[in-house]
CSV table of C-alpha atoms in Angstrom, one decimal:
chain,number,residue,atom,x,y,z
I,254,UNK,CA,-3.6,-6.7,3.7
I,255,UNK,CA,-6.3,-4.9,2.1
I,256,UNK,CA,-7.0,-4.3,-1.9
I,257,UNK,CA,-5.9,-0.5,-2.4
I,258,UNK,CA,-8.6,1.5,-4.3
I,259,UNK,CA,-6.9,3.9,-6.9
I,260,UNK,CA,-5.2,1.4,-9.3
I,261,UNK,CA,-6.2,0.7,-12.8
I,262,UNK,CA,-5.3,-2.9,-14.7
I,263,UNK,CA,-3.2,-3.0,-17.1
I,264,UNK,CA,-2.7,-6.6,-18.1
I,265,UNK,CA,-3.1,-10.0,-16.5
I,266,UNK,CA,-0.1,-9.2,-13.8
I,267,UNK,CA,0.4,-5.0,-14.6
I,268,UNK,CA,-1.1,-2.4,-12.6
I,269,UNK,CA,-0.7,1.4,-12.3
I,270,UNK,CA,-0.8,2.9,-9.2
I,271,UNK,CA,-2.6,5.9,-9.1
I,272,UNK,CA,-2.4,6.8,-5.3
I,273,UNK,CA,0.7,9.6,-6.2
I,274,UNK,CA,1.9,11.2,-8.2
I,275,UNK,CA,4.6,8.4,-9.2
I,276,UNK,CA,2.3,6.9,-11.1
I,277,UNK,CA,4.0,3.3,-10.7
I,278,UNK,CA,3.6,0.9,-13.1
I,279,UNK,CA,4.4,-2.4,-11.1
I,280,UNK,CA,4.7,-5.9,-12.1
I,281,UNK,CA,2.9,-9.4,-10.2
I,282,UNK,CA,5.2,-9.6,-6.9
I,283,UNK,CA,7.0,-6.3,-6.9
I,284,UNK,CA,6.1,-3.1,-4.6
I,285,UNK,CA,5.7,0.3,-5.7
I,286,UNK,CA,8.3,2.9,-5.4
I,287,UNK,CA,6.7,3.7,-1.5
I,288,UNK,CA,7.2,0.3,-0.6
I,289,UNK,CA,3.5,0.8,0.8
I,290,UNK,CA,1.6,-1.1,-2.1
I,291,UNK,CA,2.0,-4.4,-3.8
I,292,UNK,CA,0.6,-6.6,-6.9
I,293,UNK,CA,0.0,-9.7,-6.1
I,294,UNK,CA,-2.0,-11.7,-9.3
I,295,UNK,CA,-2.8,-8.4,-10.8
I,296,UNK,CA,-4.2,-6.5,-7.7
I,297,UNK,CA,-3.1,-4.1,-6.0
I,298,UNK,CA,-3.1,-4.3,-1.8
I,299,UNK,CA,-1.9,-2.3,0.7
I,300,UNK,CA,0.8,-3.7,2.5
I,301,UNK,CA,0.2,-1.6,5.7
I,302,UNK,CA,-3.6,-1.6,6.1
I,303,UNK,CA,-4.1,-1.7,10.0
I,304,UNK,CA,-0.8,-2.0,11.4
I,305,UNK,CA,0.0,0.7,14.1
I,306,UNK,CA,2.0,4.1,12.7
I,307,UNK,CA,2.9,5.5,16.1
I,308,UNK,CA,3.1,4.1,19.9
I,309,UNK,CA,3.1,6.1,23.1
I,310,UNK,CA,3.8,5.0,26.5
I,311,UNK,CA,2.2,7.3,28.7
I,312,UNK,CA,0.5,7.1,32.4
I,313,UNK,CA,-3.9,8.1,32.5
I,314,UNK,CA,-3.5,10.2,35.3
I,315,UNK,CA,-0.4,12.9,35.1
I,316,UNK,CA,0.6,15.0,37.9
C-alpha cells in the first residue's frame, strides 16, 4: 500500500478524494466508490500500488 497523492483532509478520519471526478468523501476504514483507494487514520492509500494488472504466458522465441 502506498499513500495516494490527490486527497485533501477533511477532519481527523475524513478525506476527499480528488483522483476523479467522484470526488468521494470517505470515512476512516471505508474505500472509495472505485474500490481502488482507502482511508485508513485519515490518509488516503492506494490499495493496488504494485500489484500486477495483466499476465501473459507466452514463449521468447515464436516460430
Amino acid at each position: 500500500m502506498k499513500e495516494a497523492y490527490l486527497y485533501k483532509k477533511l477532519s481527523e478520519k475524513k478525506v476527499q478524494c480528488r483522483n476523479c471526478a467522484h470526488f468521494c468523501i470517505i470515512e476512516n476504514g471505508k474505500r472509495g466508490i472505485c474500490g481502488v483507494r482507502g482511508n485508513k487514520a485519515g490518509k488516503l492509500y492506494s490499495l493496488v500500488y504494485g500489484k500486477a494488472v495483466a499476465l501473459n504466458i507466452d514463449p521468447i522465441e515464436k516460430k
